[in-house]
Tab-separated table of C-alpha atoms and ligand atoms in Angstrom:
chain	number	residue	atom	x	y	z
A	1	UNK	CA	31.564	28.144	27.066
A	2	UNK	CA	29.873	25.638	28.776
A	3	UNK	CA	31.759	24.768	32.208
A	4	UNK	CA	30.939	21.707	34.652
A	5	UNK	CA	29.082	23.336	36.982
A	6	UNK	CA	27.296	20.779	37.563
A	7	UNK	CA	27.176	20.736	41.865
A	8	UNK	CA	25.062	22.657	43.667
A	9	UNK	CA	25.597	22.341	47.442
A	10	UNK	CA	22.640	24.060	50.121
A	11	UNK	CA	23.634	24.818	53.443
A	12	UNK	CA	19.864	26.060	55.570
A	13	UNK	CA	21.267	29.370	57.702
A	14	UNK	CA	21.694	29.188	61.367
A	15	UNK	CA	19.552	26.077	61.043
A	16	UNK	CA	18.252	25.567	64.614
A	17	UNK	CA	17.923	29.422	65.552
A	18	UNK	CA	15.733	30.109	62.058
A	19	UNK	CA	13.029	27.304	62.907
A	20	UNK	CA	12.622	28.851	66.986
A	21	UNK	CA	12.491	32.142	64.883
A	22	UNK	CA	9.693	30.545	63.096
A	23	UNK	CA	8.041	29.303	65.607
A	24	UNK	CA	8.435	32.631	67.948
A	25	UNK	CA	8.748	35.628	65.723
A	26	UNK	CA	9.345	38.039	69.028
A	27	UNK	CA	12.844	35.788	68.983
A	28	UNK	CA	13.532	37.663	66.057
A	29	UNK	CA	16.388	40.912	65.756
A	30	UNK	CA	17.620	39.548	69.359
A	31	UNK	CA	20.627	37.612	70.126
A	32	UNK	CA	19.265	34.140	70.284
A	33	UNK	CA	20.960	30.601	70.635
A	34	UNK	CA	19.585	27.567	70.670
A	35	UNK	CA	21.201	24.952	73.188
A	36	UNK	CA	21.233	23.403	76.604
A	37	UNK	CA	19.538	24.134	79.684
A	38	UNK	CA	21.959	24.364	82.222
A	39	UNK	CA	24.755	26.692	81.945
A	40	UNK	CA	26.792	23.570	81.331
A	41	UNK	CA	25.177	22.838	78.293
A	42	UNK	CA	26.832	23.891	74.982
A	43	UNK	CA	24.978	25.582	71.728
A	44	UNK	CA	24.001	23.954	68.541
A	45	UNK	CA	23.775	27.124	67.144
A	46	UNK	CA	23.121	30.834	67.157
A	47	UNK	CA	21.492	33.005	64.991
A	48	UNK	CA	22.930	35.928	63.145
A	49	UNK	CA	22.856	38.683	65.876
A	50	UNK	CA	24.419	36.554	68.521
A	51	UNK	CA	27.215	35.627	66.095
A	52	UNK	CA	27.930	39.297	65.773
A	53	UNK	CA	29.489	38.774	69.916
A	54	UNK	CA	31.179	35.760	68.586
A	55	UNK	CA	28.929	33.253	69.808
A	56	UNK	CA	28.653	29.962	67.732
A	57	UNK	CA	27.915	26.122	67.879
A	58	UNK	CA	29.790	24.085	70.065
A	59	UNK	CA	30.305	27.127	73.008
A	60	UNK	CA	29.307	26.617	76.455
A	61	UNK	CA	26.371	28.287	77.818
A	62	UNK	CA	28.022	29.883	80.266
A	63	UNK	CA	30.540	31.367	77.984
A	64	UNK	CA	27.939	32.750	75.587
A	65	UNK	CA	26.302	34.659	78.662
A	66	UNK	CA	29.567	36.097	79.479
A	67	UNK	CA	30.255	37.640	75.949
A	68	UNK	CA	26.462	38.520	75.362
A	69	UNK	CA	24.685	38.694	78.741
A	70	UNK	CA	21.004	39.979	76.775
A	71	UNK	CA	21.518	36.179	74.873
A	72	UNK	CA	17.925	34.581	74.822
A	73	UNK	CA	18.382	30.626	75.207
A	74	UNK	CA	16.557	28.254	73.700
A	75	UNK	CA	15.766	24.753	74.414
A	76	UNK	CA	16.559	22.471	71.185
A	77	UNK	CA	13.590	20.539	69.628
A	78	UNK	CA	14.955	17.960	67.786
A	79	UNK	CA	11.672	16.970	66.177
A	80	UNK	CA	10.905	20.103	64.909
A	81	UNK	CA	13.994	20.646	63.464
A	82	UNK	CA	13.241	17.525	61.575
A	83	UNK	CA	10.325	18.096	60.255
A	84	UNK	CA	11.019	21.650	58.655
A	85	UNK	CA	13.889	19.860	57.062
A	86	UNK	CA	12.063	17.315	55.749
A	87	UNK	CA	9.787	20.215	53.845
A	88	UNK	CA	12.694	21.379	52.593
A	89	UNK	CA	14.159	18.213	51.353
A	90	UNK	CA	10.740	17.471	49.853
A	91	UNK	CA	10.754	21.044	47.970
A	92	UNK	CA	14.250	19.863	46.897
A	93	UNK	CA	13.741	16.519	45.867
A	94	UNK	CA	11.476	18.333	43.096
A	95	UNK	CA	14.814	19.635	41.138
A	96	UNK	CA	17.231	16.815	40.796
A	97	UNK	CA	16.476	13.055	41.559
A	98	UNK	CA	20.138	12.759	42.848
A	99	UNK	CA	20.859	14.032	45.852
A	100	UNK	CA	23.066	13.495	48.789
A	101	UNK	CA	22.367	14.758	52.329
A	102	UNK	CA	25.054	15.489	54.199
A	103	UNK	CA	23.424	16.563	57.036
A	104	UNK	CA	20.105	17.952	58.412
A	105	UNK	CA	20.367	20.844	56.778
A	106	UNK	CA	22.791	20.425	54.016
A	107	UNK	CA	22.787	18.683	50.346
A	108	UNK	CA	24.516	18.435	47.304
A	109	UNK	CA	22.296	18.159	44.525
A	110	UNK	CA	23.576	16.803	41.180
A	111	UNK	CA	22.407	19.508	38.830
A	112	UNK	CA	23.870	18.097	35.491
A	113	UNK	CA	20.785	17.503	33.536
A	114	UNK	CA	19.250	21.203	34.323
A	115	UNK	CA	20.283	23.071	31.052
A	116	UNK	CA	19.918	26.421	32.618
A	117	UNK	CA	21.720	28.883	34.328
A	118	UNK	CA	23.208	27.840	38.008
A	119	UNK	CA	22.633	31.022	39.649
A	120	UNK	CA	19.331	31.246	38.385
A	121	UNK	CA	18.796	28.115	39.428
A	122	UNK	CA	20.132	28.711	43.092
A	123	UNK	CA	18.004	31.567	43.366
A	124	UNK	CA	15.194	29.913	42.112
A	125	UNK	CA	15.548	27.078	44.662
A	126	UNK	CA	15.620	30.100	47.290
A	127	UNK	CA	13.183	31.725	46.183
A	128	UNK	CA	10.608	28.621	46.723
A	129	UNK	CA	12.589	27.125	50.025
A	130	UNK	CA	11.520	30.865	51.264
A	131	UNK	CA	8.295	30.961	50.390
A	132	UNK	CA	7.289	27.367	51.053
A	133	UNK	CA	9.116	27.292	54.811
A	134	UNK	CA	9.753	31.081	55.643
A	135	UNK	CA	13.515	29.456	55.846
A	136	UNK	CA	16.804	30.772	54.004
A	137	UNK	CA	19.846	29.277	52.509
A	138	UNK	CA	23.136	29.631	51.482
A	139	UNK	CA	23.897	28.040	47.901
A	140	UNK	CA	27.460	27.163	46.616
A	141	UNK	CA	27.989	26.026	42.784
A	142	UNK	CA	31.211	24.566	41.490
A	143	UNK	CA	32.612	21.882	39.155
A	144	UNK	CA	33.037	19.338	41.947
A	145	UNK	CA	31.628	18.228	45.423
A	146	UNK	CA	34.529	20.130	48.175
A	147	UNK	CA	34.581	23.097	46.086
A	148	UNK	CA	30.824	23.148	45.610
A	149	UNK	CA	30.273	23.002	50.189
A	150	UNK	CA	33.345	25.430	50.254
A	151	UNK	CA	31.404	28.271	48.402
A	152	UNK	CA	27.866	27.575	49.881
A	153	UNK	CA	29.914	28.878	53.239
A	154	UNK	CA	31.333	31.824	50.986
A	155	UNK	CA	28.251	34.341	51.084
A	156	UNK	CA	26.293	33.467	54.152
A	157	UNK	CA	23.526	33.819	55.028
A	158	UNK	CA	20.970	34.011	51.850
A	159	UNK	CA	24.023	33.834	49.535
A	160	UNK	CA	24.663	32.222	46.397
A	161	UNK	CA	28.431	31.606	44.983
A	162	UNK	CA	30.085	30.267	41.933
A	163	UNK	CA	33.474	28.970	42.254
A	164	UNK	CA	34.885	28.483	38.537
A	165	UNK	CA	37.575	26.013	37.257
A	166	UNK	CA	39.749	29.596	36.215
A	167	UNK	CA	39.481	30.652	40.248
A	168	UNK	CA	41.171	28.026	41.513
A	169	UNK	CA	43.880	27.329	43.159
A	170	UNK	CA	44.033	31.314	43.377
A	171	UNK	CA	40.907	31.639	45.382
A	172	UNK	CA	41.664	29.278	47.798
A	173	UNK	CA	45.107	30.400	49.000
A	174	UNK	CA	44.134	32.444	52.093
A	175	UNK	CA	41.852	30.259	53.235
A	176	UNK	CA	43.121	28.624	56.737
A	177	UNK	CA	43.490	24.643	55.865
A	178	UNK	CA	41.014	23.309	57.794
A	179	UNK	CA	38.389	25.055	55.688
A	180	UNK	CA	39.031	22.603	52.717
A	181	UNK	CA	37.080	19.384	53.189
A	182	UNK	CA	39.003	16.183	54.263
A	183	UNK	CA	41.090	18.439	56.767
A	184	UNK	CA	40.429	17.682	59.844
A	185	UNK	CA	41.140	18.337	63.498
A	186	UNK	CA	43.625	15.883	63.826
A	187	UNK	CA	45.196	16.910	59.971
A	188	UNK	CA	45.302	20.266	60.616
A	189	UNK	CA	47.095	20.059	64.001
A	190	UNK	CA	49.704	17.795	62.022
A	191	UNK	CA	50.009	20.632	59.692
A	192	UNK	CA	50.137	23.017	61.868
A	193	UNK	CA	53.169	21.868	63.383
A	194	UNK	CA	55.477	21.409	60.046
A	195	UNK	CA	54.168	25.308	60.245
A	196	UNK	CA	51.256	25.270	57.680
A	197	UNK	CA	48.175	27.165	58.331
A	198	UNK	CA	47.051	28.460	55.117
A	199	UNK	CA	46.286	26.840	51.683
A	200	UNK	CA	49.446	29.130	50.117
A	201	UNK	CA	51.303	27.421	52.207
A	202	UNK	CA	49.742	23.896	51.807
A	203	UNK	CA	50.170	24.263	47.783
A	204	UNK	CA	53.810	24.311	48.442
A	205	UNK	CA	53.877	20.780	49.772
A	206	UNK	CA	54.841	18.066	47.298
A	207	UNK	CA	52.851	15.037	46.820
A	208	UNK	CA	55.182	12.633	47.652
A	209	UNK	CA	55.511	14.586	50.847
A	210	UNK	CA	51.869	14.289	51.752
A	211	UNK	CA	51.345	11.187	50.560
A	212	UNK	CA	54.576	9.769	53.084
A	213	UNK	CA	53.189	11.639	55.766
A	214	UNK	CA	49.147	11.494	55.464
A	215	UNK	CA	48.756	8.684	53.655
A	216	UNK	CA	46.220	8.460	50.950
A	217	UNK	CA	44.582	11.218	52.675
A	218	UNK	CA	47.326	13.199	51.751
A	219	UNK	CA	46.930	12.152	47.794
A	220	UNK	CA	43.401	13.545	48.438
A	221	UNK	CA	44.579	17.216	50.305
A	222	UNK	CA	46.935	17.123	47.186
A	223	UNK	CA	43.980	16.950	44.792
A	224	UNK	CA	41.511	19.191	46.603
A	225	UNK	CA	43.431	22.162	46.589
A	226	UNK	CA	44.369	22.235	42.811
A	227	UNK	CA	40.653	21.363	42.267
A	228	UNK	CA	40.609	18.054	41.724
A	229	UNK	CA	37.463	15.879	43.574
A	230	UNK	CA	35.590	12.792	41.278
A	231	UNK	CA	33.547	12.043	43.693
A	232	UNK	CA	30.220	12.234	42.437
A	233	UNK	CA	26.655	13.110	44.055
A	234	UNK	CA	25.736	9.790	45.997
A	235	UNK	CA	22.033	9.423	46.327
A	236	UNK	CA	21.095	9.090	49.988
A	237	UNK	CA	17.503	9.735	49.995
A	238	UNK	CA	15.842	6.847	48.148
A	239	UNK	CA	11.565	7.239	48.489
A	240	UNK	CA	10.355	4.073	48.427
A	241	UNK	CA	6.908	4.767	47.395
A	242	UNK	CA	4.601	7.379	45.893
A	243	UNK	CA	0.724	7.272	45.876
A	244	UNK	CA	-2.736	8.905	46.120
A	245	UNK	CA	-5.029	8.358	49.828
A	246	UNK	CA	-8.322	10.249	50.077
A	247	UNK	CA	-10.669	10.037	53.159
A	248	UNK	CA	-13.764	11.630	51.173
A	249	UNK	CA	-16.019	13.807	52.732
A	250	UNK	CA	-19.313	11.666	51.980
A	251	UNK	CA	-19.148	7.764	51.689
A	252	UNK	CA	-18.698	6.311	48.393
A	253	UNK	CA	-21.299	3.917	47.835
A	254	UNK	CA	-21.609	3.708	43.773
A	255	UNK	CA	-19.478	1.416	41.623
A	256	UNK	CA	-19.038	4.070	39.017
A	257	UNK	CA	-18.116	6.496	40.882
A	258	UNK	CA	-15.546	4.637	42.234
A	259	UNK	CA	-14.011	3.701	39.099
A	260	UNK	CA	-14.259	6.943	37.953
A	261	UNK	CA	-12.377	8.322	41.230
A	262	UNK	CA	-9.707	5.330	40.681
A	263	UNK	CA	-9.269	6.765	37.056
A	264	UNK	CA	-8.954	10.356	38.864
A	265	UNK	CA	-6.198	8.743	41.111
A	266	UNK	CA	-4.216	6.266	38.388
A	267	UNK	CA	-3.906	9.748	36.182
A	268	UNK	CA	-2.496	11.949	38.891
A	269	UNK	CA	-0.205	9.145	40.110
A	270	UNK	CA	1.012	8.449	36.670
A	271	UNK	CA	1.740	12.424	36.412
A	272	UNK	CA	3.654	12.159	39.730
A	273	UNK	CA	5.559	9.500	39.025
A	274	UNK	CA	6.709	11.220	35.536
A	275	UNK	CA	7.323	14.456	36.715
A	276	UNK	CA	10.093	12.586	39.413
A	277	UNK	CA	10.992	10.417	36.465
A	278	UNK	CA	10.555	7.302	38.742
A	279	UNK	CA	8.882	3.813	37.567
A	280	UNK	CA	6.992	1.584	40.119
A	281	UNK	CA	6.876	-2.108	39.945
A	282	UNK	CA	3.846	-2.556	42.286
A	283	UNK	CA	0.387	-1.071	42.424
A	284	UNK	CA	-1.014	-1.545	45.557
A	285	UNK	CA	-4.971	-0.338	46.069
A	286	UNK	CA	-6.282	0.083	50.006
A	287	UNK	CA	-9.604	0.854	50.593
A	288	UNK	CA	-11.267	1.293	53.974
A	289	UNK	CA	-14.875	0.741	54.428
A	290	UNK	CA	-17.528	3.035	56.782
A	291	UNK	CA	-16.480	0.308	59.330
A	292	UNK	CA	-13.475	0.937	59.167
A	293	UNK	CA	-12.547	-2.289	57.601
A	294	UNK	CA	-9.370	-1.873	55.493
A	295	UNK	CA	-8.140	-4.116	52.420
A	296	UNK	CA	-4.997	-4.049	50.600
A	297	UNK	CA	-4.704	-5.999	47.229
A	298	UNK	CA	-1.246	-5.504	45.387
A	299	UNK	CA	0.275	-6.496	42.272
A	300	UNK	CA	4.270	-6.413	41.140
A	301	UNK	CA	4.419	-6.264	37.173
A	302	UNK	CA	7.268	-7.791	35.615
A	303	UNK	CA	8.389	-4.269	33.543
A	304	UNK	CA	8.290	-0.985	36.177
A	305	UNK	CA	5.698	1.457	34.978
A	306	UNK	CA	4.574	5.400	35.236
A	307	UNK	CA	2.019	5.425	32.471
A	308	UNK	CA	-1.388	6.089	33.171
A	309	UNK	CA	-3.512	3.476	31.368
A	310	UNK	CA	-0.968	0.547	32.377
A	311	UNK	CA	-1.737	2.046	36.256
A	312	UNK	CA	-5.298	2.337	35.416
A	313	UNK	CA	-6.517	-0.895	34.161
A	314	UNK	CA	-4.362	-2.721	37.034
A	315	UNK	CA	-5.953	-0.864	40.114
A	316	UNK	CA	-9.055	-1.146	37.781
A	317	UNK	CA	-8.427	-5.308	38.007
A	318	UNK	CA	-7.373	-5.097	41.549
A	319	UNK	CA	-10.113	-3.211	42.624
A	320	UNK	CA	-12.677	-5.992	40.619
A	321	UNK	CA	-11.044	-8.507	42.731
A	322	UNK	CA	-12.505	-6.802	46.032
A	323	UNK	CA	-15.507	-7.622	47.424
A	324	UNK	CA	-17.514	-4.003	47.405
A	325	UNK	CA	-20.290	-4.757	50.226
A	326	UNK	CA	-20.708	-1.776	52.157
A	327	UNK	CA	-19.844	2.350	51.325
A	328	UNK	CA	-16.258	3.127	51.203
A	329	UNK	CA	-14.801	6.155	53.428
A	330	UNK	CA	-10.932	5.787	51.790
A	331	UNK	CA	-9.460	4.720	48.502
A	332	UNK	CA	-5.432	4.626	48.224
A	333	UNK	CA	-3.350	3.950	44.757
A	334	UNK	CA	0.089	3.601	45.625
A	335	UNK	CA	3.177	2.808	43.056
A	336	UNK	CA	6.378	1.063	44.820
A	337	UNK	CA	9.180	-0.776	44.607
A	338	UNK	CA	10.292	2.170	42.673
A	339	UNK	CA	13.446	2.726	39.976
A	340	UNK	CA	15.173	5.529	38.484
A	341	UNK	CA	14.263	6.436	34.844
A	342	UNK	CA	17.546	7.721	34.332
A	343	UNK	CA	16.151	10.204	31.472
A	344	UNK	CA	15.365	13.362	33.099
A	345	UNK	CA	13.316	15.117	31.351
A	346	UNK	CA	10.911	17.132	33.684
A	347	UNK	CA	10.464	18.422	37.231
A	348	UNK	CA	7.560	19.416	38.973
A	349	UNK	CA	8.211	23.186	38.443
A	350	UNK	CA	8.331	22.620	34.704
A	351	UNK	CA	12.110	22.309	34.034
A	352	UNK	CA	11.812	22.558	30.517
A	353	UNK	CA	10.303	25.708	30.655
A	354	UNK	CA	13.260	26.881	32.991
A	355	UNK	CA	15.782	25.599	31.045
A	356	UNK	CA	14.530	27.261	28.179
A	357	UNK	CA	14.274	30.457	29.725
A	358	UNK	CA	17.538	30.901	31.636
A	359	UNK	CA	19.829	29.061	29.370
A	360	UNK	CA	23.620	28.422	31.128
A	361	UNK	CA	26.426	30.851	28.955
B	401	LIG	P1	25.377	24.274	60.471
B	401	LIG	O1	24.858	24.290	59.067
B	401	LIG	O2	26.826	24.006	60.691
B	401	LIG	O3	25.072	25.674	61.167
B	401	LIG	P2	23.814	26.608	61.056
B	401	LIG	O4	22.842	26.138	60.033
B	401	LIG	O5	23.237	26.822	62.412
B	401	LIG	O6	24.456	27.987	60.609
B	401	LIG	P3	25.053	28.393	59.181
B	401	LIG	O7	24.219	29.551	58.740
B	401	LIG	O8	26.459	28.777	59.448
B	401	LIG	O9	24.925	27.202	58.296
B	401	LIG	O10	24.581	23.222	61.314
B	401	LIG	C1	23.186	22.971	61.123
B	401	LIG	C2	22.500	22.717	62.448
B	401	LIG	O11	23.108	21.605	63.114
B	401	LIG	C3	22.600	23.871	63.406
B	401	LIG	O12	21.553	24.822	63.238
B	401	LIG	C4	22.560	23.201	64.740
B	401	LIG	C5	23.142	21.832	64.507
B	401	LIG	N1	24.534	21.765	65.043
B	401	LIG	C6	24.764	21.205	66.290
B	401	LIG	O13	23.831	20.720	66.928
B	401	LIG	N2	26.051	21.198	66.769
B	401	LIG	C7	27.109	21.724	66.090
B	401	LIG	O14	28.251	21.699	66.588
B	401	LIG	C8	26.862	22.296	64.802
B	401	LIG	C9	27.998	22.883	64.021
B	401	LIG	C10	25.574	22.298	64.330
B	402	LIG	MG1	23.484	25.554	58.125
């Protein structure tokens, strides 16, 4: 039987404390948090070890030296938090053209159009994250978005975890309510005090009871814990442009061997831009000159494009439009003004292979 499980929802593991362990491998094996500087300050997170003397995000310094006095402190680095999660958002962006980020280190990809297995497919994604950033992750799979975050938390860290349609609302009944998404603090403490702290006891609420008390976010607690969440995967990370720059290592000074390299560039964009399954509207062509002179000529076609000879002979008629009068140290070929080609066919690591391969049951 084929079920819906068609979310897949990555969580990185102890985000902040992973990336210092990256960057300082001697951090590694010792209770670590990263946070503040002054014992005032509170932690953003810890890693593994440290969580072991019940040290987590959102505890003051000074409290986390009192329950683990060996704690090594970090200072946070924003930026470099960034960037590793941008390589790993780039690394997923190569699976699934719709995907949400929740946060900087957490996604829901919509993983409808891979025909393979889920858990292969989580592991898969692991498996290349790893290797790629040196970071881990925790993957949940379900048939909708809440369920979907709820498991990614269910095996952490380097865990993957499949919450079926035939689990629920079983599963979730000893959970403490705030763990299902859309209770909050404010929810819970409301709950709390008509004496409901667990899911068991939540599923004995009627609707018309949550729905006078919490409003329409009590329709939605209603829903959640019997399984039911339409929302679907909103894209959040839109690219707005894909393309080709090469500094070259000697000048370019002949005309044919720049229209050969411009052929090089219009095939390999063309490939790009199929393997994402993303069109462009405009070709724009930059080339900078040994004086460092730089020209951009562009042109928006009225139908978007990824194939290679339609790319090709308009950079080729852009680039006859420049005036070539001295060697060139650059050549660009960018696509923009990109849209979706809805038919998903491919992925950079060869999806139909995978699919083929690791067929869902
Ligand atoms: P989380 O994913 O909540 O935590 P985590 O990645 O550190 O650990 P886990 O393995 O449980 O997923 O948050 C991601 C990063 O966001 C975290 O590394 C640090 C930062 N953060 C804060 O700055 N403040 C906070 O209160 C929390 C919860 C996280
Ligand atoms: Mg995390």
């Amino acid at each position: 039987m084929k079920e819906d499980l068609n979310f897949l929802h990555m969580d990185l593991d102890a985000f902040f404390a992973s990336v210092e362990e990256l960057e300082n491998p001697k951090l590694k094996g010792h209770p670590m948090v990263v946070g503040g500087r002054s014992d005032r300050g509170i932690i953003t997170t810890a890693n593994y070890e440290a969580r072991k003397y019940g040290l987590h995000s959102a505890m003051p310094i000074f409290m986390a030296k009192q329950l683990c006095p060996n704690v090594i402190i970090v200072p946070t680095r924003h930026n470099l938090y960034r960037e590793k999660s941008d390589e790993v958002f780039k690394i997923i962006n190569d699976y699934s053209t719709k995907i949400e980020q929740m946060s900087i280190d957490e996604a829901c990809i919509d993983i409808s159009h891979i025909d393979a297995d889920p858990v292969k497919l989580a592991k898969h994604i692991q498996k290349n994250v790893y290797q790629k950033t040196g970071l881990t992750l925790s993957i949940g799979i379900s048939y909708n978005k809440s369920l979907a975050k709820l498991a990614s938390d269910w095996n952490k860290p380097n865990g993957v975890f499949v919450i079926r349609k035939n689990m629920v609302p079983k599963i979730l009944e000893d959970l403490p309510i705030e763990r299902i998404a859309g209770i909050g603090q404010k929810t819970k403490e409301k709950l709390n005090a008509f004496g409901v702290y667990k899911v068991s006891e939540l599923l004995e609420l009627s609707f018309s009871f949550l729905k006078k008390n919490f409003g329409k976010q009590g329709e939605v607690i209603y829903n959640r814990i019997r399984g039911i969440d339409n929302r679907v995967v909103e894209t959040t990370r839109i690219r707005k442009s894909l393309g080709i720059e090469r500094t070259f290592s000697k000048d370019v000074d002949k005309a044919s061997e720049l229209v050969k390299l411009l052929k090089n560039f219009a095939e390999e964009l063309s490939k790009d831009l199929k393997k994402r399954n993303i069109l462009g509207h405009t070709i724009t062509l930059k080339i900078k000159f040994n004086n460092f002179e730089t020209i951009t000529r562009s042109m928006t076609l009225e139908n978007p494009t990824n194939e290679f000879k339609e790319i090709y002979l308009k950079a080729y008629y852009l680039l006859r439009t420049v005036d070539i009068k001295r060697p060139i140290r650059l050549l660009g070929l960018t696509s923009s003004n990109l849209v979706d080609d809805n038919i998903i066919q491919l992925s950079l690591w060869n999806l139909d292979e995978f699919n083929s391969n690791n067929k869902r049951k």
